[in-house]
PDB file of C-alpha atoms in Angstrom:
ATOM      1  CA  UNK A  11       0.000   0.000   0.000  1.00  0.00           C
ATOM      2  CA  UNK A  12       1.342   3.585  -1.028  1.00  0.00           C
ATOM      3  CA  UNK A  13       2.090   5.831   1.894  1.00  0.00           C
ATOM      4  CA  UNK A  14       2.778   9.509   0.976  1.00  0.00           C
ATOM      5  CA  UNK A  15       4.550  11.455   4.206  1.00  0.00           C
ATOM      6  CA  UNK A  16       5.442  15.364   4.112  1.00  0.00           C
ATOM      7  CA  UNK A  17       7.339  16.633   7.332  1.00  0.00           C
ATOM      8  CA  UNK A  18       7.239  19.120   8.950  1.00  0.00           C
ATOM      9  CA  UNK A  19       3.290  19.653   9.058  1.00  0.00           C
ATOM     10  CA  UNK A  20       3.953  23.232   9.386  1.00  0.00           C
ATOM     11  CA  UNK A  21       6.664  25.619   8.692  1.00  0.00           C
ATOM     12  CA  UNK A  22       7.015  29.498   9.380  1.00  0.00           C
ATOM     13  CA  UNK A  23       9.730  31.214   7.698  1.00  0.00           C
ATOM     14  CA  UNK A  24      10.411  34.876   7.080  1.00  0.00           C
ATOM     15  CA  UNK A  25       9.712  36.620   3.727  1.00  0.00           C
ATOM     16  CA  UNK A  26      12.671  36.344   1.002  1.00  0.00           C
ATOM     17  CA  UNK A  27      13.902  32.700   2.223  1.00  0.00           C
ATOM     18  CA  UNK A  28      14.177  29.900  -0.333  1.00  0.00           C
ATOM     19  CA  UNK A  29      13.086  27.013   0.799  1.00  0.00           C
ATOM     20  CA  UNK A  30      12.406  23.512   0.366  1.00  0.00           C
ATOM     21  CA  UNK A  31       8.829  21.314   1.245  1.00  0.00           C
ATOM     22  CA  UNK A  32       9.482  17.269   1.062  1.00  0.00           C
ATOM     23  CA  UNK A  33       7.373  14.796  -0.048  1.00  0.00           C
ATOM     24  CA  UNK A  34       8.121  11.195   0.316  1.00  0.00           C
ATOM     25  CA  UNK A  35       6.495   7.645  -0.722  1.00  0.00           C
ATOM     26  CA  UNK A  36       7.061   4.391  -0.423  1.00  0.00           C
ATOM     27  CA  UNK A  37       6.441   2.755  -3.301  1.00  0.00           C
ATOM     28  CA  UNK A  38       8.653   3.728  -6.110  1.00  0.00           C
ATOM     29  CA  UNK A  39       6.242   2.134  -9.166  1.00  0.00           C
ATOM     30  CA  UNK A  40       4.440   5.538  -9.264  1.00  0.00           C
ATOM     31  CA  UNK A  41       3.163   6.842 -12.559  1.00  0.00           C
ATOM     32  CA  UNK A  42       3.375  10.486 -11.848  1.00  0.00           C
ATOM     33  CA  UNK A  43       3.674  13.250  -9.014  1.00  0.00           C
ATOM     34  CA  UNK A  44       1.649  15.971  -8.486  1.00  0.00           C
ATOM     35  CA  UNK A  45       1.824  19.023  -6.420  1.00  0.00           C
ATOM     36  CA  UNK A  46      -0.829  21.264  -5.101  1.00  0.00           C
ATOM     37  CA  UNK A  47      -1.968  24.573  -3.246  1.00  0.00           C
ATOM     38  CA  UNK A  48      -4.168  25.085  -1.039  1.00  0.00           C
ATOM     39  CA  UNK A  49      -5.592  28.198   0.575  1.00  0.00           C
ATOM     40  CA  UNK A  50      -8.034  27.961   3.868  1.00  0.00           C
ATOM     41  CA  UNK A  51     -11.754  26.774   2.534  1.00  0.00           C
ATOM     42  CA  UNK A  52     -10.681  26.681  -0.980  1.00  0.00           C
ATOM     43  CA  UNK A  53     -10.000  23.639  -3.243  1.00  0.00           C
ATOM     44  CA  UNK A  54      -6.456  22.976  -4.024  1.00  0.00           C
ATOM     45  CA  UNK A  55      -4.985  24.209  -7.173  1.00  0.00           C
ATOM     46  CA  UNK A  56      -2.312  22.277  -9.321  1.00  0.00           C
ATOM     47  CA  UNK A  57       1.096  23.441  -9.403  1.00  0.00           C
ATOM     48  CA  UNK A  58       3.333  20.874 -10.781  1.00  0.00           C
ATOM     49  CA  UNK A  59       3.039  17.584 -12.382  1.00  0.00           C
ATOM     50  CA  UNK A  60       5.863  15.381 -12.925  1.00  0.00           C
ATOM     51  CA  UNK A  61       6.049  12.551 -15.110  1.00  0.00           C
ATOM     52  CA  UNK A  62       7.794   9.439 -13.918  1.00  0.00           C
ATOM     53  CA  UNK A  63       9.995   9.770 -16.711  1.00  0.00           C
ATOM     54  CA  UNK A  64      11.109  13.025 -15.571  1.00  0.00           C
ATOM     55  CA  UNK A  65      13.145  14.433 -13.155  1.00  0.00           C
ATOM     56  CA  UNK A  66      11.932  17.770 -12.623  1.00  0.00           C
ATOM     57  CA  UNK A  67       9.497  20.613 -13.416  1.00  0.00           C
ATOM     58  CA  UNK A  68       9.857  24.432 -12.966  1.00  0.00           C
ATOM     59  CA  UNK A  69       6.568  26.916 -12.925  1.00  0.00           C
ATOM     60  CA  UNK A  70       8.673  31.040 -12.284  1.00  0.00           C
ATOM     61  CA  UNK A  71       9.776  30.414  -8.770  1.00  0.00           C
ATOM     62  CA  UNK A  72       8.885  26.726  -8.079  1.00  0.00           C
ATOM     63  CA  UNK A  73      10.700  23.846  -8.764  1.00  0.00           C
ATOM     64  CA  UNK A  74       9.464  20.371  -8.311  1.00  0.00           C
ATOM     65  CA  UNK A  75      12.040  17.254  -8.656  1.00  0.00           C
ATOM     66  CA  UNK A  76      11.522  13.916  -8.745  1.00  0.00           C
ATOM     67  CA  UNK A  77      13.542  10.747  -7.492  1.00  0.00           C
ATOM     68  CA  UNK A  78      11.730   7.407  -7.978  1.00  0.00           C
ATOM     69  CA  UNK A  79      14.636   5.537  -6.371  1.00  0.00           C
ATOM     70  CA  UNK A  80      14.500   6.760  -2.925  1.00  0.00           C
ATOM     71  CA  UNK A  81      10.892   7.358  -2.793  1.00  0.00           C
ATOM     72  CA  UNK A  82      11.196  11.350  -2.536  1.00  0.00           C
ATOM     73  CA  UNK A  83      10.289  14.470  -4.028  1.00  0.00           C
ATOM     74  CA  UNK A  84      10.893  18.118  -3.475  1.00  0.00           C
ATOM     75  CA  UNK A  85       9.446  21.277  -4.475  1.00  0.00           C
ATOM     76  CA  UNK A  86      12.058  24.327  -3.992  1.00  0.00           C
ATOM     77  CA  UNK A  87      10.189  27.698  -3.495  1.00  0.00           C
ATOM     78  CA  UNK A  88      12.340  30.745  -4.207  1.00  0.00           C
ATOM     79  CA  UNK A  89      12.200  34.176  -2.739  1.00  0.00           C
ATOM     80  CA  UNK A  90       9.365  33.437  -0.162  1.00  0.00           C
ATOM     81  CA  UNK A  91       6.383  35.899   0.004  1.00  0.00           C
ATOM     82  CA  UNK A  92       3.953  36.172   2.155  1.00  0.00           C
ATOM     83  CA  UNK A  93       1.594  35.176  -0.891  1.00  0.00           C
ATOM     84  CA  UNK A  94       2.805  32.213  -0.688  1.00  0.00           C
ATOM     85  CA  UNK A  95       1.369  31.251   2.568  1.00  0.00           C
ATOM     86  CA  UNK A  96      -0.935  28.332   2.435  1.00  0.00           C
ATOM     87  CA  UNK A  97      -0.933  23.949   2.313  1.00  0.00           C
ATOM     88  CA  UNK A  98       1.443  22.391  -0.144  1.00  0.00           C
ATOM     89  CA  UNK A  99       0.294  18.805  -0.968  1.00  0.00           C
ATOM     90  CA  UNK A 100       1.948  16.368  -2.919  1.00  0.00           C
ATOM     91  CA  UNK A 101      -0.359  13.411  -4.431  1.00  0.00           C
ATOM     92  CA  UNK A 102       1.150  10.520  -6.030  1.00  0.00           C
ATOM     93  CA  UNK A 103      -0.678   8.214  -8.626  1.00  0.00           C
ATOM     94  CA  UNK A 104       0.626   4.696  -8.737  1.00  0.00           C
ATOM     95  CA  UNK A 105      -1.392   1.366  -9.099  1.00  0.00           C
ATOM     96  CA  UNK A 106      -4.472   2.953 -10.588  1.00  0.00           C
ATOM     97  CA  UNK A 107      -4.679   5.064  -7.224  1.00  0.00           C
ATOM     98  CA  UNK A 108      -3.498   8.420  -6.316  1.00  0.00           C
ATOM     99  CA  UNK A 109      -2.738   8.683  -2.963  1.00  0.00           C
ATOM    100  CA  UNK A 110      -2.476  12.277  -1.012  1.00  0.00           C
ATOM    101  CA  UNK A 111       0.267  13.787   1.757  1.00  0.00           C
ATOM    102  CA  UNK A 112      -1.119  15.132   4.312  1.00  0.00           C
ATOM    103  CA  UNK A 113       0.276  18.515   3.412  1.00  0.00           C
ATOM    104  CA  UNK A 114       2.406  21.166   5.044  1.00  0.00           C
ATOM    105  CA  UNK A 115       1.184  23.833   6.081  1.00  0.00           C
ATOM    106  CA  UNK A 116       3.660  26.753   5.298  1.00  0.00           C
ATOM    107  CA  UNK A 117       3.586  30.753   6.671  1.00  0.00           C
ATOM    108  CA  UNK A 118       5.800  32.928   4.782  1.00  0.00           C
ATOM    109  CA  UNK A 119       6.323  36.282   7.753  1.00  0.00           C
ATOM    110  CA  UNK A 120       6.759  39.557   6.412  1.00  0.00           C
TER     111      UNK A 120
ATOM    112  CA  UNK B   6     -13.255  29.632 -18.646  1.00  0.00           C
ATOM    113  CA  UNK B   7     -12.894  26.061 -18.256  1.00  0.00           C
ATOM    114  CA  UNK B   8     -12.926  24.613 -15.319  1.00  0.00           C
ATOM    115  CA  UNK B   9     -15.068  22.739 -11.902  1.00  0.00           C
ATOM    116  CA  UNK B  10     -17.850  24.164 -10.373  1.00  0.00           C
ATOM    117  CA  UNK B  11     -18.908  23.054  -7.378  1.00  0.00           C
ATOM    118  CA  UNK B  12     -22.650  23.950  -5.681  1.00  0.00           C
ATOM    119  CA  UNK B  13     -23.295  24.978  -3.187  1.00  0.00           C
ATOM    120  CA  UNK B  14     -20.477  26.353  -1.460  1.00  0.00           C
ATOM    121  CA  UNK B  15     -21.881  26.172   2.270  1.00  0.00           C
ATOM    122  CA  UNK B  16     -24.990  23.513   3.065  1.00  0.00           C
ATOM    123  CA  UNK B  17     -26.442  22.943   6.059  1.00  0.00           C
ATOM    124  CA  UNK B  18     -28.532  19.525   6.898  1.00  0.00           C
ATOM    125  CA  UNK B  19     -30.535  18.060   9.881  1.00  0.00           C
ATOM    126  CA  UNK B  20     -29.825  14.199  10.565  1.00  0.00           C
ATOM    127  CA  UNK B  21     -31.506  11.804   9.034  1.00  0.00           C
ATOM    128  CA  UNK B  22     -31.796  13.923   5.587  1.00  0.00           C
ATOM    129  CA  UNK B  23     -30.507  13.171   1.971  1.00  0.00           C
ATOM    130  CA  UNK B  24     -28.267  16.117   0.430  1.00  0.00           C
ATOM    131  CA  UNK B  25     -26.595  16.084  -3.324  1.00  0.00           C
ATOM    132  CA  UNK B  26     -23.700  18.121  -3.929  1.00  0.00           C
ATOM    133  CA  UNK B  27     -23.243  19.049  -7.378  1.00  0.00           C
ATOM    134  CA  UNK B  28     -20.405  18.936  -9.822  1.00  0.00           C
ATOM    135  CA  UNK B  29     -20.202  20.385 -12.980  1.00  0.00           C
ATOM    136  CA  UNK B  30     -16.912  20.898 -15.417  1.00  0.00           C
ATOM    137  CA  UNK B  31     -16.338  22.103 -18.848  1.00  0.00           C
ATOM    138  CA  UNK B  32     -12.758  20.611 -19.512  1.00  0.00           C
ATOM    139  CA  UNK B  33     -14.035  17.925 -21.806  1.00  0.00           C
ATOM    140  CA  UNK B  34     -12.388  15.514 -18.708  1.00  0.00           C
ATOM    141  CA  UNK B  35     -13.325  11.760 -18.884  1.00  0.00           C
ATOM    142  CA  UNK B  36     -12.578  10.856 -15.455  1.00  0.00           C
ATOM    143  CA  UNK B  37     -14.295  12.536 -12.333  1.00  0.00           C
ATOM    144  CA  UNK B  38     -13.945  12.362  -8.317  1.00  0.00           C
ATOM    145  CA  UNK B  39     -15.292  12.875  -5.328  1.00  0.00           C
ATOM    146  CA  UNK B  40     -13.141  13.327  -2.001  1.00  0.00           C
ATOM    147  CA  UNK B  41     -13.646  14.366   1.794  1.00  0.00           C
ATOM    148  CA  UNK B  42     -11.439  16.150   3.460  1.00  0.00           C
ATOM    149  CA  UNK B  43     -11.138  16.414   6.870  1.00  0.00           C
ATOM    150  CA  UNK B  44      -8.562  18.106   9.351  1.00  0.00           C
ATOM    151  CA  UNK B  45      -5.837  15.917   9.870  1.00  0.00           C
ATOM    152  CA  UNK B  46      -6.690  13.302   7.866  1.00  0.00           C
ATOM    153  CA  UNK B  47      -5.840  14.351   4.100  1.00  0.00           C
ATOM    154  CA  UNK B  48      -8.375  13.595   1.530  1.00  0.00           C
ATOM    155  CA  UNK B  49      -9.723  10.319   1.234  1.00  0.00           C
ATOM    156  CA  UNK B  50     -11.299   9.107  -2.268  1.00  0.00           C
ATOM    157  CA  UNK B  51     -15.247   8.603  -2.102  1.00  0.00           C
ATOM    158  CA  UNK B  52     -16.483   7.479  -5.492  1.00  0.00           C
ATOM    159  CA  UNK B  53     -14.765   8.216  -8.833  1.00  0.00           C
ATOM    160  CA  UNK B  54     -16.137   7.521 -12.634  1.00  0.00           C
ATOM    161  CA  UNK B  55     -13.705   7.013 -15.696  1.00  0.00           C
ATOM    162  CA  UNK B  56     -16.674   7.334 -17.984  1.00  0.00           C
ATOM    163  CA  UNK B  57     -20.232   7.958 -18.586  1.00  0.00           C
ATOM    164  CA  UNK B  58     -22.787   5.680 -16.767  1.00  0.00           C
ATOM    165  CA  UNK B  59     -19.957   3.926 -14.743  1.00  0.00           C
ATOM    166  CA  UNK B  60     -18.351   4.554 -11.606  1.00  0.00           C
ATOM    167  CA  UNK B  61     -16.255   3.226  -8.714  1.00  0.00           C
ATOM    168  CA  UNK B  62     -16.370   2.975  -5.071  1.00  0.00           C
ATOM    169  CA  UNK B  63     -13.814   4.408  -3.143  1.00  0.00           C
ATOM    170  CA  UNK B  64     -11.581   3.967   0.028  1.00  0.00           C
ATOM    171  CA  UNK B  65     -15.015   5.434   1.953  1.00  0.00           C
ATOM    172  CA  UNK B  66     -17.965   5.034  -0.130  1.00  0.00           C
ATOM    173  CA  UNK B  67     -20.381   3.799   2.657  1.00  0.00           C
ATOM    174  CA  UNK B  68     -23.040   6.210   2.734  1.00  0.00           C
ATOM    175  CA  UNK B  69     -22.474   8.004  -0.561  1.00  0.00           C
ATOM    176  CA  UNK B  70     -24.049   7.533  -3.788  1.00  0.00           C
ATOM    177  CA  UNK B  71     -23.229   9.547  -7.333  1.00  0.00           C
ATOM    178  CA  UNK B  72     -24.723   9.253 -10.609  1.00  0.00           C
ATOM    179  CA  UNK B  73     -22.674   9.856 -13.942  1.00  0.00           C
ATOM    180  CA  UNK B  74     -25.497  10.655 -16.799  1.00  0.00           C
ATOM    181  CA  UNK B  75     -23.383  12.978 -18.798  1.00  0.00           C
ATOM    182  CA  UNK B  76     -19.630  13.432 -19.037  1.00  0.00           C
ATOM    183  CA  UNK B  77     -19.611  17.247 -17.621  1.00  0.00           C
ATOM    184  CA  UNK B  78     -21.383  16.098 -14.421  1.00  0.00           C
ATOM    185  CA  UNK B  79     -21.194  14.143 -11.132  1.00  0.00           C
ATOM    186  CA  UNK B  80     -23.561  14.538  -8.543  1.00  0.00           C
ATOM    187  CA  UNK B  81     -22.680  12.879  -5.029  1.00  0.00           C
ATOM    188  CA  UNK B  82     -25.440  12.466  -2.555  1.00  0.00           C
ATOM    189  CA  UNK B  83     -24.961  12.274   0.583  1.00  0.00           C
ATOM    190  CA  UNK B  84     -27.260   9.827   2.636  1.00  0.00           C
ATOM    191  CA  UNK B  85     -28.689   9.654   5.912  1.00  0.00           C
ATOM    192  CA  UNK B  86     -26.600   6.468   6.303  1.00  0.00           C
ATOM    193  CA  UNK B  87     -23.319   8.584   6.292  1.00  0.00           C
ATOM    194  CA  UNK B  88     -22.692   8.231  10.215  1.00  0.00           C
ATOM    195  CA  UNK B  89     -20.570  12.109   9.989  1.00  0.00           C
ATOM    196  CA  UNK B  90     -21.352  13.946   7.148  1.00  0.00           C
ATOM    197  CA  UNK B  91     -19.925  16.992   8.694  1.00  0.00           C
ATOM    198  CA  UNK B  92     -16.670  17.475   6.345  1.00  0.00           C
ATOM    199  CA  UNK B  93     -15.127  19.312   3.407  1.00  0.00           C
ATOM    200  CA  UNK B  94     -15.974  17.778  -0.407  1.00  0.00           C
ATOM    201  CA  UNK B  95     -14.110  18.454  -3.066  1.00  0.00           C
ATOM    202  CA  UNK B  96     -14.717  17.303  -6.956  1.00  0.00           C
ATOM    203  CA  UNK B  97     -11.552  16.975  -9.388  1.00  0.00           C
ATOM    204  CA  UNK B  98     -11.503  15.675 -13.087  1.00  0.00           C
ATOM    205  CA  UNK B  99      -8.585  14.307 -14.912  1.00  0.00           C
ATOM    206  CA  UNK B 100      -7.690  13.293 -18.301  1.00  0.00           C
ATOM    207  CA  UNK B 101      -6.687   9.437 -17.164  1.00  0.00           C
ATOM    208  CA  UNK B 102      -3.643   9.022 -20.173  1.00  0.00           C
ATOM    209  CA  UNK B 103      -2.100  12.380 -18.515  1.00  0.00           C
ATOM    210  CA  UNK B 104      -3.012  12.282 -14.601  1.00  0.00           C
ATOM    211  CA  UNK B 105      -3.245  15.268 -13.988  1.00  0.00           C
ATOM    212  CA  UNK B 106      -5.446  16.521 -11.545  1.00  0.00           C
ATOM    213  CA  UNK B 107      -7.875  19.509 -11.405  1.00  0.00           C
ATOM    214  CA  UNK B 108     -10.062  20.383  -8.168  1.00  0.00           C
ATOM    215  CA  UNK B 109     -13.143  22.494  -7.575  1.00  0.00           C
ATOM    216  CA  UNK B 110     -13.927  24.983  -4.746  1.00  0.00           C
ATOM    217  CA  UNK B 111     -15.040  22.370  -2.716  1.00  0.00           C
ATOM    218  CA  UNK B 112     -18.677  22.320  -0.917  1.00  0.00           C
ATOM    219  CA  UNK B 113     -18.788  22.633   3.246  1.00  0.00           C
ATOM    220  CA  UNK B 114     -21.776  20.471   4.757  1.00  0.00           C
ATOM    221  CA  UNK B 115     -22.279  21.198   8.034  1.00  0.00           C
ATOM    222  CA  UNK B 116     -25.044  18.652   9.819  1.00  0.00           C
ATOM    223  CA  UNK B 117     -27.005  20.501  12.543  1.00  0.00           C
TER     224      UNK B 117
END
């Protein structure tokens, strides 16, 4: 059974830091990756979606990599606003299923 | 502009009564789904349909019915069966050859 885990469940950093949100699984036959926003009471918007065959995508300042092989993936935020606060999910389909982090919940400080 | 609607935004329901949450989308998606989300627990799949007058039960169907007439919508109702109804629903669509996955606004039902 596919477990997705992102840790921390919530980070606070201060405006202008880059930073990095992790996403790993545990089964490594996984047909894509995607990542999502969400703001409070909204649905969550796509981000990134990464192919199996790829390694990594890039939407202006997010970056999204994939490595099958150790079961992880990142998505690298640059110059932190305070737009950017909200949940970052990462859902992974594999096995006819996708199957959803529990999310981080990040606060960018001005 | 393409894309899911969800209606309504906010319901309210007494126990023991039937509710259907609509979902509507205009992205010419073949596959539709149905999740709950509820704090702490990530989203958990409810029912999903990969084409028109099928559909699937999901890792929580109990409770839940949905209907799949027409390819642009997928109604869930929510049944007086559903032990706590009280949670966040969101609708998504996909294209199943690409994966990608696109939500709604999601629909709050509160039961009083």
């Amino acid at each position: 059974k596919q477990e997705v885990t992102q840790i921390p469940a919530a980070l606070s950093v201060p405006e202008g830091e880059n930073l990095v949100l992790n996403c790993s699984f545990t089964d490594s036959a996984i047909y894509n990756l995607q990542w999502f926003r969400q703001d409070p009471g909204k649905g969550l918007t796509s981000l990134l979606l990464i192919q199996s065959s790829q390694r990594e995508q890039t939407s202006g300042r997010l970056n999204a990599s994939l490595d099958k092989s150790s079961g992880r993936s990142t998505l690298y935020i640059a110059a932190s606003q305070p737009g950017d606060s909200a949940t970052y999910l990462c859902a992974v389909w594999g096995n006819s299923k996708l199957t959803f982090g529990k999310g981080i919940t990040l606060s960018v400080r001005p | 502009d393409g894309g899911i609607t969800q209606s309504p935004k906010y319901l309210f329901r007494k126990e023991g009564q039937n509710v259907t949450l609509s979902c509507e989308q205009n992205l010419n998606h073949d596959a539709m789904y149905w999740y709950r989300q509820d704090p702490g627990q990530g989203l958990r799949l409810i029912y999903y349909s990969q084409i028109v007058n099928d559909f699937q039960k999901g890792d929580i169907a109990e409770g839940y019915s949905v209907s799949r007439e027409k390819k642009e919508s997928f109604p869930l109702t929510v049944t007086s069966a559903q032990k706590n109804p009280t949670a966040f629903y969101l609708c998504a669509s996909s294209i199943p050859s690409r994966g990608e996955l696109f939500f709604g606004e999601g629909s709050r039902l509160t039961v009083l």
